[in-house]
Coordinates of C-alpha atoms in Angstrom, one line a residue:
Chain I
X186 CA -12.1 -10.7 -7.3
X187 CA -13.0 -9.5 -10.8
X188 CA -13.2 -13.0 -12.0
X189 CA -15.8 -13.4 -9.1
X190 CA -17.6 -10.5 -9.6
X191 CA -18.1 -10.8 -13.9
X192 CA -16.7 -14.1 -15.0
X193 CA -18.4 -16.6 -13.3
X194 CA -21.7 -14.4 -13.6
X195 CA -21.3 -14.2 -17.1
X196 CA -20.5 -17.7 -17.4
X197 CA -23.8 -18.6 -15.5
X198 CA -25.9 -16.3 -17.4
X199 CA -23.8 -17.5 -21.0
X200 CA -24.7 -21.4 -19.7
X201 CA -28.5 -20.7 -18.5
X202 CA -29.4 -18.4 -21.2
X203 CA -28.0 -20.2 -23.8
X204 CA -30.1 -23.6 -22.0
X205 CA -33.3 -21.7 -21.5
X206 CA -33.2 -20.5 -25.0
X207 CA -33.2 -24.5 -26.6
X208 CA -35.5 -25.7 -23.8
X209 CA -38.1 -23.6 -24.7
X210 CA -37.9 -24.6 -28.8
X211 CA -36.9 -28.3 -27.5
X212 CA -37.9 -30.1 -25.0
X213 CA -36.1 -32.9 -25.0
X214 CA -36.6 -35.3 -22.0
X215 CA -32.2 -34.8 -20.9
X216 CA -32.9 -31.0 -20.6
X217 CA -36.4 -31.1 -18.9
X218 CA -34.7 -33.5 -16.0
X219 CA -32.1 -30.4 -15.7
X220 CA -34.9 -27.7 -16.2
X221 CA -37.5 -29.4 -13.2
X222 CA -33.7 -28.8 -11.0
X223 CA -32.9 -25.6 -12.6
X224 CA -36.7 -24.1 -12.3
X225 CA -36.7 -24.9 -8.6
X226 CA -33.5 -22.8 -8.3
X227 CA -35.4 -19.9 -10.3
X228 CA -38.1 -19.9 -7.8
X229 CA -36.2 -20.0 -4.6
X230 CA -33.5 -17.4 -5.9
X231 CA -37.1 -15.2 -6.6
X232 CA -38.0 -16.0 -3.6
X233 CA -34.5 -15.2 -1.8
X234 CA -34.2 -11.8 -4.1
X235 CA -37.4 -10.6 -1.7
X236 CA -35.2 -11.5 1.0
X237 CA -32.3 -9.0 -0.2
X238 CA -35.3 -6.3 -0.9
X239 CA -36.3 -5.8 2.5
X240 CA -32.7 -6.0 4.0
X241 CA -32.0 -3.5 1.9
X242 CA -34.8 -1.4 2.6
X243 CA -34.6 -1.6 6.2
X244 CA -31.1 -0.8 5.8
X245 CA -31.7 2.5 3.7
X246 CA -34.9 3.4 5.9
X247 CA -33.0 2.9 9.1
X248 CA -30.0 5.5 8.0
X249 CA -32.6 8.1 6.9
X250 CA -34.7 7.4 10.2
X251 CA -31.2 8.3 12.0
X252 CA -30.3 11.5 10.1
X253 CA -31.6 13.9 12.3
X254 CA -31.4 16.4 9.7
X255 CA -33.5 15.4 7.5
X256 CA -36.9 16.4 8.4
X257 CA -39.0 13.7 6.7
X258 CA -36.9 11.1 9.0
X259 CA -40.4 10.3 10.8
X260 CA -42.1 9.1 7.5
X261 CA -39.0 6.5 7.3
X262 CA -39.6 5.3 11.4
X263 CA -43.3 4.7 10.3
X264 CA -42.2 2.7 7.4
X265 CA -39.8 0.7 9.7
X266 CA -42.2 0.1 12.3
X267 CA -45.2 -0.8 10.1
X268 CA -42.7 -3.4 7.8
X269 CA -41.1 -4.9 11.4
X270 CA -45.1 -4.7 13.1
X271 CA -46.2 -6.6 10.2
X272 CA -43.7 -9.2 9.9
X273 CA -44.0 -10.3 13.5
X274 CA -47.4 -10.6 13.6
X275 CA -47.3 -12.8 10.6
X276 CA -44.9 -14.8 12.4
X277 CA -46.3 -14.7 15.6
X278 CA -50.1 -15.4 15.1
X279 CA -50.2 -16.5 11.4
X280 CA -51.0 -15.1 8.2
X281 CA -54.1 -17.5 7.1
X282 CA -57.6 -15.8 6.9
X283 CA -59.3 -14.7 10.2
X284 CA -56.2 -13.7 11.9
X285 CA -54.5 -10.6 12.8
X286 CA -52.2 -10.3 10.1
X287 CA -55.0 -10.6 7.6
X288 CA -57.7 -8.4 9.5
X289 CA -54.8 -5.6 9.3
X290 CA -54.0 -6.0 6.1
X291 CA -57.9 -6.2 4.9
X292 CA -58.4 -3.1 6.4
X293 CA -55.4 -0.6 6.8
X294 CA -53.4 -1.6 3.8
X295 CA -56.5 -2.2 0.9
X296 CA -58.3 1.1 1.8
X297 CA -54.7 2.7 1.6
X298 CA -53.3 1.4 -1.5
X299 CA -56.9 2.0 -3.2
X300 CA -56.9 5.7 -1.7
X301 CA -53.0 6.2 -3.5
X302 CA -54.2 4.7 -7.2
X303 CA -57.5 6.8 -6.9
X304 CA -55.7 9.8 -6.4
X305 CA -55.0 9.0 -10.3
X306 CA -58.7 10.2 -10.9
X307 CA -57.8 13.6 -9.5
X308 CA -55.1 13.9 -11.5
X309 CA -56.3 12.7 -14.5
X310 CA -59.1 15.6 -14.3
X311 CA -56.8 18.3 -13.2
X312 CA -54.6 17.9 -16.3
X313 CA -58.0 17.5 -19.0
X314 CA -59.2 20.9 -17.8
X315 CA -55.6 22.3 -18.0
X316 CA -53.3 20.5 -20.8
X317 CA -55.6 18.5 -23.2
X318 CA -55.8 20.9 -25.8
X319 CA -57.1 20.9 -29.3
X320 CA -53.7 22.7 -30.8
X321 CA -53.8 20.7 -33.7
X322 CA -54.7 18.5 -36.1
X323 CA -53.5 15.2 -34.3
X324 CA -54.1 16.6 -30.8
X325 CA -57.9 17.4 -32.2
X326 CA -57.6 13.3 -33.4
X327 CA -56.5 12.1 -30.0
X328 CA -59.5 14.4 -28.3
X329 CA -61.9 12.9 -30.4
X330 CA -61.1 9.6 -29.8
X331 CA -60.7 10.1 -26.1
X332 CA -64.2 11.4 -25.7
X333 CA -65.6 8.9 -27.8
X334 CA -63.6 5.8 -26.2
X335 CA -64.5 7.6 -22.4
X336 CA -68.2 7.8 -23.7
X337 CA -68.2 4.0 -24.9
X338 CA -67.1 2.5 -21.2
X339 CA -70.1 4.3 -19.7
X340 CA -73.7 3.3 -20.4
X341 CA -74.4 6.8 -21.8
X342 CA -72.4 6.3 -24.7
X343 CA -75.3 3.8 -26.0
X344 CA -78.0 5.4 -25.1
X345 CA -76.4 9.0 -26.7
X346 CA -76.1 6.8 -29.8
X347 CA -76.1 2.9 -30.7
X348 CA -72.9 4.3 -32.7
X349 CA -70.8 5.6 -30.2
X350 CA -70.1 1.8 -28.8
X351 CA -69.4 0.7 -32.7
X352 CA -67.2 3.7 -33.1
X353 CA -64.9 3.1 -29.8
X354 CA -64.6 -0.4 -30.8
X355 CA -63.4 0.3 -34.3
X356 CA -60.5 2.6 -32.6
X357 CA -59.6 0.0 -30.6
X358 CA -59.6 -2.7 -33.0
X359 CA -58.1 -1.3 -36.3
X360 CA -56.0 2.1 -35.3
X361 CA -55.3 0.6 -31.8
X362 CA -54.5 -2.4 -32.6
X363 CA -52.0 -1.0 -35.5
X364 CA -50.5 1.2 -33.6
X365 CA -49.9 -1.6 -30.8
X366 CA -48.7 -4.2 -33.3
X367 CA -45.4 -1.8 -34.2
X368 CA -45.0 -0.6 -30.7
X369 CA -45.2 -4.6 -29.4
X370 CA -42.9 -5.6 -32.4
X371 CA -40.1 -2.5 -31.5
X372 CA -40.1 -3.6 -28.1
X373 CA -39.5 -7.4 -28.8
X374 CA -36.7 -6.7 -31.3
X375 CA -35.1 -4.4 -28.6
X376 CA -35.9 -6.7 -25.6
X377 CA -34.5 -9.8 -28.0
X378 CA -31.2 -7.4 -28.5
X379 CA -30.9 -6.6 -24.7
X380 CA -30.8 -10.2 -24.1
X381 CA -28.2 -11.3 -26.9
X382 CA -25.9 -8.5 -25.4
X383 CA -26.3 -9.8 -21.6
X384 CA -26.0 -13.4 -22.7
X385 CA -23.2 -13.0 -25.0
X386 CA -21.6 -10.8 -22.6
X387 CA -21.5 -7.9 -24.9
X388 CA -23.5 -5.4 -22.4
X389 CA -22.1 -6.6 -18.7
X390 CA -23.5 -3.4 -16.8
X391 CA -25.6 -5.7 -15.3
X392 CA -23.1 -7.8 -13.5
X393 CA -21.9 -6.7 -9.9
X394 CA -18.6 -4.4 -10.1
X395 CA -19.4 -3.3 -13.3
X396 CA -17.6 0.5 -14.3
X397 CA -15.3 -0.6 -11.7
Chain M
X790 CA -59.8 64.3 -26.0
X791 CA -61.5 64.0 -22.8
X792 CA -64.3 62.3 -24.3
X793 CA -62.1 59.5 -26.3
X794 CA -59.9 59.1 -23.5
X795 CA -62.6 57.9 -21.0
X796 CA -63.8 55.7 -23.9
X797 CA -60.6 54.1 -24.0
X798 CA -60.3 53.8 -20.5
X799 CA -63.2 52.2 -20.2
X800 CA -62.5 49.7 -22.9
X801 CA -59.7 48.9 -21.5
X802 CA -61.2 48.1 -18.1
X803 CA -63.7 45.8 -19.7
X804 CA -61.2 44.3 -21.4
X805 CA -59.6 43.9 -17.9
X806 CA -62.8 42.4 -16.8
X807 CA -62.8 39.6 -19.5
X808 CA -59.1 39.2 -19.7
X809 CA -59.5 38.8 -15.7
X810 CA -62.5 36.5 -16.1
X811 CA -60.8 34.1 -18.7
X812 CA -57.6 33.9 -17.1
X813 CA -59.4 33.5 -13.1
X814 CA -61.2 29.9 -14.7
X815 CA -58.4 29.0 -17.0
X816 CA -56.2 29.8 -13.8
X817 CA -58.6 27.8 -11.4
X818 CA -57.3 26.5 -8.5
X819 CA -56.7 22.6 -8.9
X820 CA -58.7 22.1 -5.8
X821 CA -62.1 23.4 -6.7
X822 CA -61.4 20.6 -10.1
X823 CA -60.4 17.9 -7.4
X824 CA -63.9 19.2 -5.7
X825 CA -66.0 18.4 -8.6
X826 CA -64.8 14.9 -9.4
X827 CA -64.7 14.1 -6.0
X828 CA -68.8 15.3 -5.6
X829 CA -68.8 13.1 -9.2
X830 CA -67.1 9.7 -8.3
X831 CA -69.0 9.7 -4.3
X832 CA -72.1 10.8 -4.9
X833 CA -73.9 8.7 -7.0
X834 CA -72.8 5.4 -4.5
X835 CA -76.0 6.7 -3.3
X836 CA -78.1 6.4 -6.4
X837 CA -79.3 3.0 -7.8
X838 CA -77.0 1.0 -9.6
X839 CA -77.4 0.9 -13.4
X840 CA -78.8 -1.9 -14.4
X841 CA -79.3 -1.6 -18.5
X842 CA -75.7 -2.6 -20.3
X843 CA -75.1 -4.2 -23.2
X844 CA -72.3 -6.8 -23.4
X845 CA -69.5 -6.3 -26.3
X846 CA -68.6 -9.9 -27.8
X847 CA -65.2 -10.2 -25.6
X848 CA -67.1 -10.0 -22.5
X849 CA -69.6 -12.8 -24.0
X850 CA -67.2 -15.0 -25.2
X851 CA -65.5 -14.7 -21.4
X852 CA -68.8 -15.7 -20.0
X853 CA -69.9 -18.8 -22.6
X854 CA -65.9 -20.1 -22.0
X855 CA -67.3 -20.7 -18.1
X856 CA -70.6 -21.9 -19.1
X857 CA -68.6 -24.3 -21.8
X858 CA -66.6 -25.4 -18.6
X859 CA -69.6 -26.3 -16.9
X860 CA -71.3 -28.3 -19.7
X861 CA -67.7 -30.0 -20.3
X862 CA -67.3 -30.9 -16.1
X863 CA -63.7 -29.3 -16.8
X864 CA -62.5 -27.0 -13.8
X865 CA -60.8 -23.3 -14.7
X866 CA -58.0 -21.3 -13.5
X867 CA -58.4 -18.0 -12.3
X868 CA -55.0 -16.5 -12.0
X869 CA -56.0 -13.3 -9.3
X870 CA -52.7 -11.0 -10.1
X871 CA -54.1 -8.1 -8.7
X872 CA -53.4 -5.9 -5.6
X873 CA -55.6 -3.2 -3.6
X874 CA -54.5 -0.9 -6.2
X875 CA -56.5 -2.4 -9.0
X876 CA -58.9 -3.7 -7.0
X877 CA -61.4 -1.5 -7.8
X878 CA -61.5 -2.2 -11.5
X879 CA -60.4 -5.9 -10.9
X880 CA -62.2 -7.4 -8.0
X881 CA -66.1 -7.3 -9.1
X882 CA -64.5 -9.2 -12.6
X883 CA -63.1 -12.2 -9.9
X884 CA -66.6 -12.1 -8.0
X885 CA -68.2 -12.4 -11.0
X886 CA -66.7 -15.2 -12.1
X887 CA -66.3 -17.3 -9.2
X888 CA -70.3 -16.8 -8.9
X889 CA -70.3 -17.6 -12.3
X890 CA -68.4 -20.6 -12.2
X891 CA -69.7 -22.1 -8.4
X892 CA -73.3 -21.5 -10.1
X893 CA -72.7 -23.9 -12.8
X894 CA -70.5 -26.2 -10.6
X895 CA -67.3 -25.4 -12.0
X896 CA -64.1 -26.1 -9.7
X897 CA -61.5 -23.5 -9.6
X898 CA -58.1 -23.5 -9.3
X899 CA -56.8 -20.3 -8.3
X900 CA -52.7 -19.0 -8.2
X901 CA -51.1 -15.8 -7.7
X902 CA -48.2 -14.0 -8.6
X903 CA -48.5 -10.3 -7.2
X904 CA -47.2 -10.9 -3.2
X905 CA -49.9 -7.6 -2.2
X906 CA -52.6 -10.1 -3.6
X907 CA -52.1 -13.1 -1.8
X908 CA -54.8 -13.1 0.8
X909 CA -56.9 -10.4 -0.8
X910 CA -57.5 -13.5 -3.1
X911 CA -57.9 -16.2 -0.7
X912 CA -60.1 -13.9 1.2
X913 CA -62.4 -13.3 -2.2
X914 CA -62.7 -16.9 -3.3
X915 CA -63.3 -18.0 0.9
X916 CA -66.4 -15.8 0.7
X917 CA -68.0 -16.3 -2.2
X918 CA -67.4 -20.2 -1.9
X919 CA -69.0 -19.8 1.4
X920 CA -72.1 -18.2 -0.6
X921 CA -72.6 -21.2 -2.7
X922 CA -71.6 -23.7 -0.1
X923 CA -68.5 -24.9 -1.8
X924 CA -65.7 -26.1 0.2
X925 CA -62.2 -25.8 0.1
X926 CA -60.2 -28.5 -1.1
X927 CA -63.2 -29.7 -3.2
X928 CA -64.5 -27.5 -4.9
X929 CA -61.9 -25.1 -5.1
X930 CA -58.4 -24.4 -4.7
X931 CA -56.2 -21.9 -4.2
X932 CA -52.4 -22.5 -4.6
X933 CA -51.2 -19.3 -3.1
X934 CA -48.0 -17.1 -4.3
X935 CA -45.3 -18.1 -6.1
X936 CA -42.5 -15.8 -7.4
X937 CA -41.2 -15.8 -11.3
X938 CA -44.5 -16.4 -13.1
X939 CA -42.6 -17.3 -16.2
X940 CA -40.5 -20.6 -15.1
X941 CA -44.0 -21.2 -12.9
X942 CA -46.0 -21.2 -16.3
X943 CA -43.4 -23.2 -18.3
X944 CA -43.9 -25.9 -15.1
X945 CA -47.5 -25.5 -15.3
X946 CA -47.7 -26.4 -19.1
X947 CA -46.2 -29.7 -17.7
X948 CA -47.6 -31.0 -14.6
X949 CA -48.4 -27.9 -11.9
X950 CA -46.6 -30.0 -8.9
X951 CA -43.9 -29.2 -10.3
X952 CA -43.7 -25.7 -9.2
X953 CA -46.9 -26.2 -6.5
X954 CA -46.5 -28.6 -3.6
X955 CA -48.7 -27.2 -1.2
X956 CA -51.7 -24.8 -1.7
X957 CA -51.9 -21.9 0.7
X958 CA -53.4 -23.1 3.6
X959 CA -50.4 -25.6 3.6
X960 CA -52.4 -28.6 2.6
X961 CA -50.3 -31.3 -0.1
X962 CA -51.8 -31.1 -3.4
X963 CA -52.0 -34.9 -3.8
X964 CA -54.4 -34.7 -0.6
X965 CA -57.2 -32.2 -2.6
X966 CA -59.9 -34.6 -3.7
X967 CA -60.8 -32.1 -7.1
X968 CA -57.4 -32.4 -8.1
X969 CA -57.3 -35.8 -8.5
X970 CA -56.5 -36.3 -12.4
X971 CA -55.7 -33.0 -13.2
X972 CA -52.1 -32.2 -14.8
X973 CA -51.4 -29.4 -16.4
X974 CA -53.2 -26.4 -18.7
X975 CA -55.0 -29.4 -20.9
X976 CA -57.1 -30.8 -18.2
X977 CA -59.2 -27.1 -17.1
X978 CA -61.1 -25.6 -20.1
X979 CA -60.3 -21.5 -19.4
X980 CA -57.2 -19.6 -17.9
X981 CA -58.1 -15.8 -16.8
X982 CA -55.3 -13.9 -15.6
X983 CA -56.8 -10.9 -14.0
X984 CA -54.1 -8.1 -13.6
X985 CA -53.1 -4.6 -13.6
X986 CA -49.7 -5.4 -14.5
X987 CA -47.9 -7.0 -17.8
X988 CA -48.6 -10.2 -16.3
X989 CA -51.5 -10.8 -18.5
X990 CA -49.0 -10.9 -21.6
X991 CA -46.6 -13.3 -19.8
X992 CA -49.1 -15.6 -19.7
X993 CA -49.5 -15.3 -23.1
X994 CA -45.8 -15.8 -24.2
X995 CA -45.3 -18.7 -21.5
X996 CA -48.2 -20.2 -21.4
X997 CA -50.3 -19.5 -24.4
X998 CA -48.1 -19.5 -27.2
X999 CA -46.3 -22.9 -26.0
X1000 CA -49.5 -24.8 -24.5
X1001 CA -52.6 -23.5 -26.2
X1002 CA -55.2 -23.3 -24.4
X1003 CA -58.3 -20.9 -24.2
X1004 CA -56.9 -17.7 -22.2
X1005 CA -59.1 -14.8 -21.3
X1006 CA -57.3 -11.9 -19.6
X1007 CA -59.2 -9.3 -17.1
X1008 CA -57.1 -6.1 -16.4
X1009 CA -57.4 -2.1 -16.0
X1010 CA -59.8 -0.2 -18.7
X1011 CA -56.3 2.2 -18.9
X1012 CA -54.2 -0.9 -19.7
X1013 CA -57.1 -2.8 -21.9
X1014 CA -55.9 -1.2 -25.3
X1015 CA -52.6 -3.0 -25.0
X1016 CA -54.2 -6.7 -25.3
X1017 CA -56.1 -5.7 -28.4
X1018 CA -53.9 -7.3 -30.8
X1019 CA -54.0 -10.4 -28.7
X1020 CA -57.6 -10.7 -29.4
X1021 CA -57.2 -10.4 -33.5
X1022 CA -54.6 -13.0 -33.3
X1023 CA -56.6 -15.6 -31.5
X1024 CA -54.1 -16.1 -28.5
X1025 CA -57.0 -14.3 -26.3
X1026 CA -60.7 -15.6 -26.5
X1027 CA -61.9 -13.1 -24.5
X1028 CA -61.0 -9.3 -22.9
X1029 CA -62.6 -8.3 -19.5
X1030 CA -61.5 -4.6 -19.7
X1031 CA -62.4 -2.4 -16.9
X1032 CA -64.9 -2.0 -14.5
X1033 CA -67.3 -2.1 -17.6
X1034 CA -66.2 -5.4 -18.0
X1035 CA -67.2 -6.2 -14.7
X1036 CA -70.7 -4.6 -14.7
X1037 CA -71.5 -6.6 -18.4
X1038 CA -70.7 -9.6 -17.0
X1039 CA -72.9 -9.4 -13.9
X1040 CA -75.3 -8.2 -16.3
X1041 CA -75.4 -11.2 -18.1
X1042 CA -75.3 -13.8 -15.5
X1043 CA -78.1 -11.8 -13.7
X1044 CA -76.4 -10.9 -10.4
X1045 CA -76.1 -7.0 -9.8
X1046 CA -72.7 -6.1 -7.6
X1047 CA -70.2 -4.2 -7.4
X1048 CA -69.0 -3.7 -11.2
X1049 CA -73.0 -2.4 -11.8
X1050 CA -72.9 -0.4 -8.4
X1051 CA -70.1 1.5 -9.4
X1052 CA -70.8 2.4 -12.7
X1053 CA -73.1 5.3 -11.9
X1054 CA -69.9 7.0 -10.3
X1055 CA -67.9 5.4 -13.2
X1056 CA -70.3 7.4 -15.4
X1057 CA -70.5 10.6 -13.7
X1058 CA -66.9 10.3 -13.5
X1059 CA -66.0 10.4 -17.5
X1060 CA -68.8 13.2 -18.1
X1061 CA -66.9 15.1 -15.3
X1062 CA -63.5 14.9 -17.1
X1063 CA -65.3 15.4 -20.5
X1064 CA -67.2 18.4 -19.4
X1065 CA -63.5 19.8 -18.1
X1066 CA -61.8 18.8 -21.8
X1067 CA -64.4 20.5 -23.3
X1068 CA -64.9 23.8 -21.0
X1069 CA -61.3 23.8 -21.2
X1070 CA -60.8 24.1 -24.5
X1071 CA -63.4 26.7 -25.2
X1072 CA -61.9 28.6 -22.8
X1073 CA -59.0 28.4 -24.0
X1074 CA -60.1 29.5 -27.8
X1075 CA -62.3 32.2 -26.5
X1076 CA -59.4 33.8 -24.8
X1077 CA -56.8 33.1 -27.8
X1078 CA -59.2 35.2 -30.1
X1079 CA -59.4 37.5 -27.5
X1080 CA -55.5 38.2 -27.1
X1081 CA -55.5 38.0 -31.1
X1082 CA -58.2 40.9 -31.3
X1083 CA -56.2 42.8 -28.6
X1084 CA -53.3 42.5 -30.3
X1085 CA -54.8 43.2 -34.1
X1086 CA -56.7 46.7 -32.3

């Protein structure tokens, strides 16, 4: 079973990491007849992991909508209902524009995702009246900047001053940018790393059994 | 004795007073804050939309990219990666440009690769082809959802069939009259990937590093100081950040909507939070000097 479970997973990942890897510095016409096989493959398994995702949310949902106990069980029946609602209807009268599915989704599930991320704005002013405070000298920096970088995406920041605008787009472009840079470059060495270790079979947390 | 203690008592009771009047705003209740930038973000919907913005160069060099397109007869890609979410922020930039482009004549090819997005996207580019009388199939396209954007990218560098058989509405691609001819990144003259998500750097490390071809990304004024250094480096020609973005560009091509209507709430929005940094913080001084004289008397 172990050979199962982390062999032949490290194997494939060894064999199509390894191939990836030289396809994407050489593109020889041998590896892009196995590539136009092997991207097809990507895409359906992508498409098959979504599969697994809603089994195994409606399995998880469907024990917590059965534990009596637990008094948020109702929020889990309305998520089963809603996912299974949804899905039939799609099946039953379509999901193109102008149908049910779409009308439901234009309406219930748009004004209710918007609603969750604007709740962000709330948040966002709760903690500036409460938290943002100019303790010292590099909290008094990032205060500056905010205000000035808040006052330059609004059309009062020009009108205050021509060099509000200039000012927000020299943070952005020079201590931004540097700042980025290092950050983007730490996370690529790291990422590059990660992937060395799974494809060499160094790290293999990530098969199934593993710590088993 | 008398006399000095009532003085004392009664300093201390004003100081009770102040210490009591700091502490009852510093310790405002998070509601009355929720309150104010709730009376901030709603009410000025009702006001008229602001109308005088000046463009920065990224939004400009999004908008002469489309009217290159037009002058070229090259169609565009507008990848619409966005979910209700971001929609907000993300939405007037895709209204703007398909106006933009179906103005000037300029097919689109549109693809997807956040599922929430799907038909919010199909729905967008239906209407506002409808507004210019463009018709599906013709004049534009839209190919729909496809999972794992990077192997999709690597295929579109290619030829796009390769990933894309059918477009949404389940039509072949082969049968689409306006992609007759057209192959892969070379043959439309802009790619804009507008997203909330990383997905706008994907693009960049599939698509634009390995194909190279003028990219713009649109994504979140909270997410827009990421792509800055993809802008020095000449991998972005343009950076629609924001609902600003989205308000500069309608201001350029002359059509007020949504990006213009909602920055007077936008506005009214960041003086509310600045106003709360800034009452805040005095606050917060004034009652630090005031627990420092306590302590000193």
């Amino acid at each position: 079973m172990l050979f199962l479970k982390k062999t032949v997973p490290f194997l494939i990942t060894l064999g199509m990491g390894i191939f990836t890897f030289m396809y994407y510095f050489m593109p020889h016409k041998h590896m892009k007849f196995v590539w136009e096989n092997v991207s097809d493959w990507a895409i359906i398994i992508g498409g098959g992991s979504m599969a697994v995702g809603a089994i195994s949310m409606i399995r998880t949902y469907y024990r917590k909508s059965m534990n009596k106990e637990d008094p948020n069980r109702w929020y889990a029946v309305i998520t089963l209902v809603c996912m299974i609602g949804m899905t039939l209807i799609g099946f039953i009268f379509g999901i193109g524009s102008e149908t049910l599915f779409n009308d439901l989704f234009i309406n219930v599930m748009m004004p209710l995702e918007s609603t969750m991320f604007s709740l962000l704005a709330f948040y966002i002013a709760s903690a500036a009246f409460r938290s943002f405070r100019l303790k010292s000298f590099s909290a008094g920096l990032l205060l500056v900047a905010a205000i000035i970088v808040m006052l330059a995406q609004i059309p009062l920041g020009e009108n205050i001053s021509v060099h509000i605008p200039a000012i927000s787009s020299w943070i952005m472009d020079c201590p931004n940018v540097a700042a980025r840079r290092a950050i983007l470059m730490g996370i690529s060495i790291g990422v590059v790393a990660t992937a060395l270790k799974i494809i060499l079979g160094i790290d293999k947390s990530v098969f199934s059994g593993a710590g088993k | 004795m008398s006399i000095e203690n009532n003085n004392n008592n009664n300093n201390n009771n004003n100081n009770n007073k102040n210490k009591t009047w700091f502490q009852a705003i510093l310790n405002l209740d998070k509601r009355f804050v929720y309150i104010f930038i709730f009376l901030a973000v709603s009410l000025p919907f009702f006001l008229d939309p602001v109308v005088d913005i000046k463009s920065t160069k990224w939004v400009q060099s999004a908008y002469d990219l489309v009217d290159e397109a037009a002058q070229k007869r090259k169609p565009i890609i507008i990848g619409f990666d966005y979910d209700p979410a971001t929609l907000a922020e993300l939405q007037p930039m895709a209204v703007s440009i398909l106006r933009h482009a179906f103005s000037k004549n300029v097919k689109v090819v549109g693809i997807n690769f956040i599922l929430n997005g799907t038909s919010l996207a199909a729905t967008t580019m239906e209407n506002i082809a409808k507004e210019y009388g463009k018709k599906n199939g013709e004049d534009y396209a839209f190919f729909g959802y496809l999972p794992q954007p990077t192997v999709v990218l690597l295929n579109f560098g290619e030829n796009f069939r390769k990933s894309y058989k059918k477009d949404y509405y389940g039509k072949d691609l082969n049968e689409l009259p306006m992609l007759k001819g057209l192959q892969n990144f070379d043959d439309f003259h802009v790619v804009f990937c507008l997203s909330g998500t990383g997905l706008p750097g994907t693009y960049i490390v599939y698509g634009v590093d390995r194909f190279k071809f003028n990219y713009v990304a649109g994504v979140t004024a909270v997410s827009a100081a990421d792509y800055y250094p993809y802008l020095q480096s000449g991998q972005m020609k343009g950076l629609l950040g924001g609902m600003k973005a989205a308000a500069e560009y309608e201001f350029i091509s002359g059509k007020i909507s949504d990006g213009m209507r909602g920055m007077a709430s936008q506005s009214w929005g960041h003086i509310t939070i600045i106003f709360f940094i800034i009452v805040g913080n005095i606050l917060f001084y004034a009652k630090k000097r005031y627990e420092d004289k306590e302590k000193n008397s």
